[in-house]
PDB file of C-alpha atoms and ligand atoms in Angstrom:
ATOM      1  CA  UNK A   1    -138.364 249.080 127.977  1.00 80.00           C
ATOM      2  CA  UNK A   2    -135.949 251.324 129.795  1.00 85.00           C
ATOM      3  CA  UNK A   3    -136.127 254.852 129.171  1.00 91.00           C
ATOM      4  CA  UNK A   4    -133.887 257.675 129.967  1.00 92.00           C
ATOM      5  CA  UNK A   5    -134.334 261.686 129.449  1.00 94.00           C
ATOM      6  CA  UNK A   6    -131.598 264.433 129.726  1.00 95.00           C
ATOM      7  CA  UNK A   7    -130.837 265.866 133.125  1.00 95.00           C
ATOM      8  CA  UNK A   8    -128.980 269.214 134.111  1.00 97.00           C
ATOM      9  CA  UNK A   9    -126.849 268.669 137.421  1.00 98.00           C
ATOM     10  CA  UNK A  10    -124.533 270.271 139.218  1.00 98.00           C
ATOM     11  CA  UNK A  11    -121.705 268.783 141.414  1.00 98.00           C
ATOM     12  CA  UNK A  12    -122.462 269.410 144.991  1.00 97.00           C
ATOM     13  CA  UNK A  13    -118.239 269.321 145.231  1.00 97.00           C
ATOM     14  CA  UNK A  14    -117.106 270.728 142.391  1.00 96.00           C
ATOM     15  CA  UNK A  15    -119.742 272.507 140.984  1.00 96.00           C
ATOM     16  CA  UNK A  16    -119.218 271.370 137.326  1.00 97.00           C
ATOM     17  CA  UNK A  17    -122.523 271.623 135.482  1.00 98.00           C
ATOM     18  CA  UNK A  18    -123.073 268.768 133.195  1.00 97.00           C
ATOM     19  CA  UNK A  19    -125.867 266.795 131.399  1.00 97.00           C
ATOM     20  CA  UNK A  20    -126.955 263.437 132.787  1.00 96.00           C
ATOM     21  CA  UNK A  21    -129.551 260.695 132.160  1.00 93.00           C
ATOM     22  CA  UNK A  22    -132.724 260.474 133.999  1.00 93.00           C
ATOM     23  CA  UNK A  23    -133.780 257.127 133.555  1.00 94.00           C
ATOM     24  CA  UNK A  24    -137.752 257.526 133.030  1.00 92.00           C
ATOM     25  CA  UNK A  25    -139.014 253.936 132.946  1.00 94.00           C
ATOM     26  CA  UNK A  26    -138.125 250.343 133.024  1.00 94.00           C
ATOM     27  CA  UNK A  27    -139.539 246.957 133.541  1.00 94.00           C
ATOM     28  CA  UNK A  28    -138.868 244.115 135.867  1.00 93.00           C
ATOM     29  CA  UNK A  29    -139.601 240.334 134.869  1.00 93.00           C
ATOM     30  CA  UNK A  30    -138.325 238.515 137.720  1.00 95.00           C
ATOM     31  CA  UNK A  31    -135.976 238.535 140.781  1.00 96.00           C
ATOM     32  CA  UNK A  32    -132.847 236.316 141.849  1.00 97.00           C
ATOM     33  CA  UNK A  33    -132.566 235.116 145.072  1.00 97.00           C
ATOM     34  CA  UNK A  34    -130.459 237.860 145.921  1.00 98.00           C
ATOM     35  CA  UNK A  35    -133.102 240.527 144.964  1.00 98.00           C
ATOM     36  CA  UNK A  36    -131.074 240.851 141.357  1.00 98.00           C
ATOM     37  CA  UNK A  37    -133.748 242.487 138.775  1.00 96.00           C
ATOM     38  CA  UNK A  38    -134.132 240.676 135.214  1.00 95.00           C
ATOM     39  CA  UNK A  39    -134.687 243.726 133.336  1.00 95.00           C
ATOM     40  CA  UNK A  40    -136.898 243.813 130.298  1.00 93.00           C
ATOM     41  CA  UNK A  41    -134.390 245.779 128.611  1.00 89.00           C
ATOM     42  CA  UNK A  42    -131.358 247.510 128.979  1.00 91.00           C
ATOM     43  CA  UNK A  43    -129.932 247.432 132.499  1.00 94.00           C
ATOM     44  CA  UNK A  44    -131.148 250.829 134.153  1.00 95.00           C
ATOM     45  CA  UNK A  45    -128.611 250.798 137.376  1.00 97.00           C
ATOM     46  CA  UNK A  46    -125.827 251.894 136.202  1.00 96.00           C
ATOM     47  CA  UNK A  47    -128.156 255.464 134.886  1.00 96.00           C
ATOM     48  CA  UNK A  48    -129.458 255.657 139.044  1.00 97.00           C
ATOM     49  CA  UNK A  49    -126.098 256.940 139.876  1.00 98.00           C
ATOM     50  CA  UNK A  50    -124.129 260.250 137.585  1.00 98.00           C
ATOM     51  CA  UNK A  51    -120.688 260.808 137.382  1.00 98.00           C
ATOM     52  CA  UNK A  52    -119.295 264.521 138.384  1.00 98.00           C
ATOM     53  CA  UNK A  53    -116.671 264.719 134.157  1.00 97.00           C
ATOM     54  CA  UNK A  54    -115.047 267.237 136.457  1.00 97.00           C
ATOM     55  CA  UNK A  55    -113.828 265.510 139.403  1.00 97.00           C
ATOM     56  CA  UNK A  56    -115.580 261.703 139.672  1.00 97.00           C
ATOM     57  CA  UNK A  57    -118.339 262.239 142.299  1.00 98.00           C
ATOM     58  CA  UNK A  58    -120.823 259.513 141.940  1.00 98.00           C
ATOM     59  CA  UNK A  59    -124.427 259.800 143.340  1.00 98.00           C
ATOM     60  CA  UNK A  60    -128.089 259.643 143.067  1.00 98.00           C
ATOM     61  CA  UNK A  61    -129.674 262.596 141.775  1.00 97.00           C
ATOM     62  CA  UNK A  62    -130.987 263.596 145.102  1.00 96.00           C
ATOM     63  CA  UNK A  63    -127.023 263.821 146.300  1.00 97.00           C
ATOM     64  CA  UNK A  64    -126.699 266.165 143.642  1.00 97.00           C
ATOM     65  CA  UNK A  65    -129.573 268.101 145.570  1.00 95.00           C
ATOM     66  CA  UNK A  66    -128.050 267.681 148.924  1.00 93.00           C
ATOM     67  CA  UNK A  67    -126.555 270.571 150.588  1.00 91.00           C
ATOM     68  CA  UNK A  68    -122.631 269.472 152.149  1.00 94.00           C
ATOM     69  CA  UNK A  69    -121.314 271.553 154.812  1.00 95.00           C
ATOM     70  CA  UNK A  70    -117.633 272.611 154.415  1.00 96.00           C
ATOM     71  CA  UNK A  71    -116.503 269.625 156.716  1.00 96.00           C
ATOM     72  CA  UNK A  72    -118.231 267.345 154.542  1.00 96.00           C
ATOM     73  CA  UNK A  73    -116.997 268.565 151.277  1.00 97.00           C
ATOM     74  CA  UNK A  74    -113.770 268.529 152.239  1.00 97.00           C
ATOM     75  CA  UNK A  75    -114.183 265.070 153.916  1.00 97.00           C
ATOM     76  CA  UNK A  76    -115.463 264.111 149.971  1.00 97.00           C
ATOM     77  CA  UNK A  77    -112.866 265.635 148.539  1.00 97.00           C
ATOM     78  CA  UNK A  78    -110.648 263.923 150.470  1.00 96.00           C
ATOM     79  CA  UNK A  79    -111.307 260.130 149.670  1.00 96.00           C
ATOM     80  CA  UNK A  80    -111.741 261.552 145.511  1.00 97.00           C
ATOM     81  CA  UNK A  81    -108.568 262.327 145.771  1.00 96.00           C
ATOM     82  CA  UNK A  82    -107.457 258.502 146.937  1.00 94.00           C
ATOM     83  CA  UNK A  83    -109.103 257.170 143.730  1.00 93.00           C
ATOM     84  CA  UNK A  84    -107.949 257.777 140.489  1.00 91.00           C
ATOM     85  CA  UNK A  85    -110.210 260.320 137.814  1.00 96.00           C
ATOM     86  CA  UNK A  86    -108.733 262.055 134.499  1.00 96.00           C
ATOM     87  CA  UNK A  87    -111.716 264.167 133.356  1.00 95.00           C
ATOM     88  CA  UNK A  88    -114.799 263.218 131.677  1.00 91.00           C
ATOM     89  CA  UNK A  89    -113.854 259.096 132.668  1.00 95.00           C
ATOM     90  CA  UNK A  90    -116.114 256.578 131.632  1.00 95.00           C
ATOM     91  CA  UNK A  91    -117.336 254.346 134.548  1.00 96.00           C
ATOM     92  CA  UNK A  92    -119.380 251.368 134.183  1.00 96.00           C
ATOM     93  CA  UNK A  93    -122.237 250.279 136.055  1.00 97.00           C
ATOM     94  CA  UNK A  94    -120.027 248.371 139.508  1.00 98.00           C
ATOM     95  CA  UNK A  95    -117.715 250.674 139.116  1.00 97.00           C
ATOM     96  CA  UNK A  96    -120.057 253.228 139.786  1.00 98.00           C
ATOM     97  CA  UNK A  97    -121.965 251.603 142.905  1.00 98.00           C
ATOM     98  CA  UNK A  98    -118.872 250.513 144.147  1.00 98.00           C
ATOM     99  CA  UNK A  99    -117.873 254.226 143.978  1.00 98.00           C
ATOM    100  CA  UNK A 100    -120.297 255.516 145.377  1.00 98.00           C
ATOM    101  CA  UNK A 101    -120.768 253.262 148.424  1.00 98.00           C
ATOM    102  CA  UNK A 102    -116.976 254.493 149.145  1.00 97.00           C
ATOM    103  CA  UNK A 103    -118.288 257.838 148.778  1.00 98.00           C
ATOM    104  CA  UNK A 104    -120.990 257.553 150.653  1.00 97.00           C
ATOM    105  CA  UNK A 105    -119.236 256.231 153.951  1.00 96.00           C
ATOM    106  CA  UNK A 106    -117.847 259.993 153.824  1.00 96.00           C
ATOM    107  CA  UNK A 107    -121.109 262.069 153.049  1.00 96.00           C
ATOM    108  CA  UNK A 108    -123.090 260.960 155.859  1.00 95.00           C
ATOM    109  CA  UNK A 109    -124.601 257.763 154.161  1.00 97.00           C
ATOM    110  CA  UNK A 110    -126.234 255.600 156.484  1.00 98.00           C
ATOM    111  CA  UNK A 111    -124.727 251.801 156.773  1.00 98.00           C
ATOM    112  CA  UNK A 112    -128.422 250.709 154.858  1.00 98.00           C
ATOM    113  CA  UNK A 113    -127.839 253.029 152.231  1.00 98.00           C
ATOM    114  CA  UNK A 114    -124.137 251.725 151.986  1.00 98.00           C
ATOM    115  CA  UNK A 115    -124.948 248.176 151.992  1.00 98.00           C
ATOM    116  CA  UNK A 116    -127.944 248.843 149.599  1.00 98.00           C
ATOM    117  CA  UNK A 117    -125.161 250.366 147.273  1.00 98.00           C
ATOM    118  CA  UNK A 118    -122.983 247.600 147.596  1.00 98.00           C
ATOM    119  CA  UNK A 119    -125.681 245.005 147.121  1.00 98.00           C
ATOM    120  CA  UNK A 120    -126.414 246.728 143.453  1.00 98.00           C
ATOM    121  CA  UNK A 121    -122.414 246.821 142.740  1.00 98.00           C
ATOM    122  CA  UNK A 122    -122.648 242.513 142.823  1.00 98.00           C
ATOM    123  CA  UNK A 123    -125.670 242.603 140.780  1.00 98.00           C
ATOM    124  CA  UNK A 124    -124.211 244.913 137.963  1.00 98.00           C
ATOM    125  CA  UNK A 125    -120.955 243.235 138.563  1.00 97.00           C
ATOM    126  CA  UNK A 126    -123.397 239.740 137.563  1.00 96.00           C
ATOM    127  CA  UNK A 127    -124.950 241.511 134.545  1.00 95.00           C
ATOM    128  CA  UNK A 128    -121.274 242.828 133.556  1.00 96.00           C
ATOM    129  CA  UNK A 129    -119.751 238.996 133.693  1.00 96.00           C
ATOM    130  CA  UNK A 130    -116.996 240.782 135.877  1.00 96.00           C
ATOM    131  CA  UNK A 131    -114.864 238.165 137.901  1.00 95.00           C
ATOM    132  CA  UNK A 132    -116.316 236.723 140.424  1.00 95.00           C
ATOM    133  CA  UNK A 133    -113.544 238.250 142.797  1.00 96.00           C
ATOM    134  CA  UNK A 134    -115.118 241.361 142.687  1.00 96.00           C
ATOM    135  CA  UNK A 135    -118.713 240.357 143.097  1.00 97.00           C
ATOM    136  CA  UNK A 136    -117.423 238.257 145.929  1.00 98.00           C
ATOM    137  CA  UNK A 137    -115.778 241.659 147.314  1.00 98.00           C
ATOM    138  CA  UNK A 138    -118.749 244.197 146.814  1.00 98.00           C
ATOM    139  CA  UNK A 139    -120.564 241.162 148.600  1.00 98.00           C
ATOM    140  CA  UNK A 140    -118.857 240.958 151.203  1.00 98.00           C
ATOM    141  CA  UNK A 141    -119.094 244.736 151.942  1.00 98.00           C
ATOM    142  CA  UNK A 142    -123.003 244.393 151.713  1.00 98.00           C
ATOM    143  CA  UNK A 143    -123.195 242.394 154.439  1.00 98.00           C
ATOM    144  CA  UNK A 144    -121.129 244.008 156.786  1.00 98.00           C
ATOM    145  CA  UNK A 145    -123.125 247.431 156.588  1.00 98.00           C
ATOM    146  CA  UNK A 146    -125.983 245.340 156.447  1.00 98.00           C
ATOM    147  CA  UNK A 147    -125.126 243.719 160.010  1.00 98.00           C
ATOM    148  CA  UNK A 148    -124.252 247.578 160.892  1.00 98.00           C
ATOM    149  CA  UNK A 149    -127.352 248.722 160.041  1.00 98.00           C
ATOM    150  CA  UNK A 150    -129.270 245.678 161.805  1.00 97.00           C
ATOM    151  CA  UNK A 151    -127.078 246.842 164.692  1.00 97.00           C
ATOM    152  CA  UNK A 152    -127.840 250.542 164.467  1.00 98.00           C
ATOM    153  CA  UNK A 153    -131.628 249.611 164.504  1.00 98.00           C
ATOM    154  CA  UNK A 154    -131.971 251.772 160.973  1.00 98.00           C
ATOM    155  CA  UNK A 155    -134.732 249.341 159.497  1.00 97.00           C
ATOM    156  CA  UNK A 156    -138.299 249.718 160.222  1.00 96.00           C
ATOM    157  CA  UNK A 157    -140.122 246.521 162.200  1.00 93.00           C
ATOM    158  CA  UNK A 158    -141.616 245.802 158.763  1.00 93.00           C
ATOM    159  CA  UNK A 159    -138.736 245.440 156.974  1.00 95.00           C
ATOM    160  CA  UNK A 160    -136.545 243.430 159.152  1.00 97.00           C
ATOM    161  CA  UNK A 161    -137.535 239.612 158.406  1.00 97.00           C
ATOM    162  CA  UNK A 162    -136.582 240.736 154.582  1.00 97.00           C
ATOM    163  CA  UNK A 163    -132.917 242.145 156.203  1.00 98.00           C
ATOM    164  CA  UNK A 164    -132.747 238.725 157.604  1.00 98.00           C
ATOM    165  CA  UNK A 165    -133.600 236.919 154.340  1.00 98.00           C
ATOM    166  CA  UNK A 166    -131.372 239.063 152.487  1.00 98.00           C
ATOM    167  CA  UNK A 167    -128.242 238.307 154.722  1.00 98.00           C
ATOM    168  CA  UNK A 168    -128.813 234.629 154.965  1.00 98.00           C
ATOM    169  CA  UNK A 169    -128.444 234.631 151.180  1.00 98.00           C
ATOM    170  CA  UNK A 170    -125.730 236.550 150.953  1.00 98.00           C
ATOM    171  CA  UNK A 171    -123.844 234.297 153.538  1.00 98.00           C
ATOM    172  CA  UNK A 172    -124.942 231.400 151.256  1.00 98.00           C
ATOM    173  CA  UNK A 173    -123.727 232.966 148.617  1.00 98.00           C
ATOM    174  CA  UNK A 174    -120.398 233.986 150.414  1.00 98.00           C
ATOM    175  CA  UNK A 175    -120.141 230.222 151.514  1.00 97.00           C
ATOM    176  CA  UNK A 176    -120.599 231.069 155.192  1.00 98.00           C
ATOM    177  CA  UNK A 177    -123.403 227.699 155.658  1.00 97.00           C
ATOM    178  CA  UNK A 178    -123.713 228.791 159.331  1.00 97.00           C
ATOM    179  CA  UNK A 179    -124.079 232.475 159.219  1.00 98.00           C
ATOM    180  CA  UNK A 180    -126.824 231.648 156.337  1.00 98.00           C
ATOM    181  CA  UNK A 181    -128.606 229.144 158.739  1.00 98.00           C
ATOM    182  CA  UNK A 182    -128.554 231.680 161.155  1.00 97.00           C
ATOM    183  CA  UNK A 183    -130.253 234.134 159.434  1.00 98.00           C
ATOM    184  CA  UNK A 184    -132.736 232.458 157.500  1.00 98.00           C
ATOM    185  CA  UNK A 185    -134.170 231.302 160.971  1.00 97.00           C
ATOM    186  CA  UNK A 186    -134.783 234.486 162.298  1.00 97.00           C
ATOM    187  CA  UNK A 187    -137.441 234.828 160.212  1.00 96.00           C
ATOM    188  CA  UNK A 188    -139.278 232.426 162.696  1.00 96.00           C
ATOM    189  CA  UNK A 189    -138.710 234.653 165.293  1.00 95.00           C
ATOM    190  CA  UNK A 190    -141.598 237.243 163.597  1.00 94.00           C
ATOM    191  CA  UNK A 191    -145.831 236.912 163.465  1.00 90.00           C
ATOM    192  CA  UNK A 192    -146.214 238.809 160.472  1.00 89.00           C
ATOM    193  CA  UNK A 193    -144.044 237.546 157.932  1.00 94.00           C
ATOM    194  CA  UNK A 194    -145.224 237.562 153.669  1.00 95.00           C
ATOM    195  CA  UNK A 195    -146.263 234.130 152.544  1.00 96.00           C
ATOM    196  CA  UNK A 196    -143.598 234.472 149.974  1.00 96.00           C
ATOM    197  CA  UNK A 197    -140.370 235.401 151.896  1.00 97.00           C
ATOM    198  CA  UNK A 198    -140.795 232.062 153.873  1.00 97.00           C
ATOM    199  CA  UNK A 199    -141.343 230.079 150.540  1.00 97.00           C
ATOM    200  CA  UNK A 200    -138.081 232.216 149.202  1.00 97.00           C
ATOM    201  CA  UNK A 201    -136.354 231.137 152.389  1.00 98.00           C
ATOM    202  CA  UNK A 202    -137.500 227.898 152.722  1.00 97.00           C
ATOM    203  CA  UNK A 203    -136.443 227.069 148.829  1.00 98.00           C
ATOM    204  CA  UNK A 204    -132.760 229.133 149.558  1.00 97.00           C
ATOM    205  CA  UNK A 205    -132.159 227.204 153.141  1.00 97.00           C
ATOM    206  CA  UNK A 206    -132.143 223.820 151.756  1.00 97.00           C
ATOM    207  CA  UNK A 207    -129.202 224.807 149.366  1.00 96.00           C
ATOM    208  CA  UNK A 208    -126.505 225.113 152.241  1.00 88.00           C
TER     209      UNK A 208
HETATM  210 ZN1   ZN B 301    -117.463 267.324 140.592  1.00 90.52          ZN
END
């Protein structure tokens, strides 16, 4: 069951106050190959991220927290006003990762965070039945901050051989055979790997 409970905020760019939903609870049954939740119930990612009515800021509700300098604000304001918002707009659940990503290449957002945002925006855009175009897109955009972020040396040792899973199945996904090959065999590069990331990858790499 997903549950949700009523949230003050305040827009750290505008600062509109508005209600939001806190989403409380939810369950998980299973995973896709691509990390996609199967929700018990109602799909909770689209309630992760709230929309500013005011001016269309979208962000967790620890961005709401966050404290922008002038430079910053202005720097949000600035790529707002490149997408279109008439007040109190309705945005759906890729809509509002894909949003946000954007938003968050100008807020300071690390290239993780970014490609973590895009990731979600092609699993809502899944659970939406969008065209595949713009799964494809969001998709694409994943993995490039996700090679960004392997290249900035922002994951922990830990969580690496997952990065590496991750990206050879979005490369599958994408088509890109060699780029998935590539990837899947780093993972036998690492000691310490989970038992079930090599079965994942082992079932995923015989598909392309
Ligand atoms: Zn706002």
């Amino acid at each position: 069951m997903t549950t949700l409970a009523s949230k003050p905020l305040k827009c750290p760019v505008c600062s509109r106050q508005f209600e939001s939903q806190l989403v409380l609870s939810y369950s998980v049954a299973e995973k896709d190959s691509d990390f996609c939740p199967r929700y018990l119930g109602a799909n909770p990612l689209p309630s992760f991220l709230h929309v500013c009515p005011g001016c269309g800021f979208v962000g967790y509700e620890a961005d709401y927290r966050a404290v922008y300098g002038p430079e910053r604000i202005e720097s949000i304001k600035r790529v707002l006003a490149g997408l279109t918002w008439s007040e109190g707009q309705k945005l759906g659940g890729p809509e509002r990762y894909r949003r946000a990503a954007l938003i968050g290449m100008y807020s300071g957002k690390k290239s993780a965070q970014i490609a973590d945002l895009y990731l979600q925006a092609t699993w809502c855009s899944r659970m939406d039945g969008e065209p595949e175009e713009e799964e494809k897109g969001a998709r694409k955009k994943a993995v490039k901050y996700f090679e960004l972020a392997l290249a900035a040396e922002e994951f922990s040792e830990a969580d690496i051989p997952v990065v590496h899973y991750l990206l050879g199945e979005l490369y599958r996904r994408l088509g890109e055979g060699a780029k998935a090959r590539e990837h899947f065999q780093r993972l036998d590069q690492f000691e310490q790997v989970d038992a079930w990331l090599l079965e994942w990858r082992n079932k995923q790499a015989r598909l392309c």
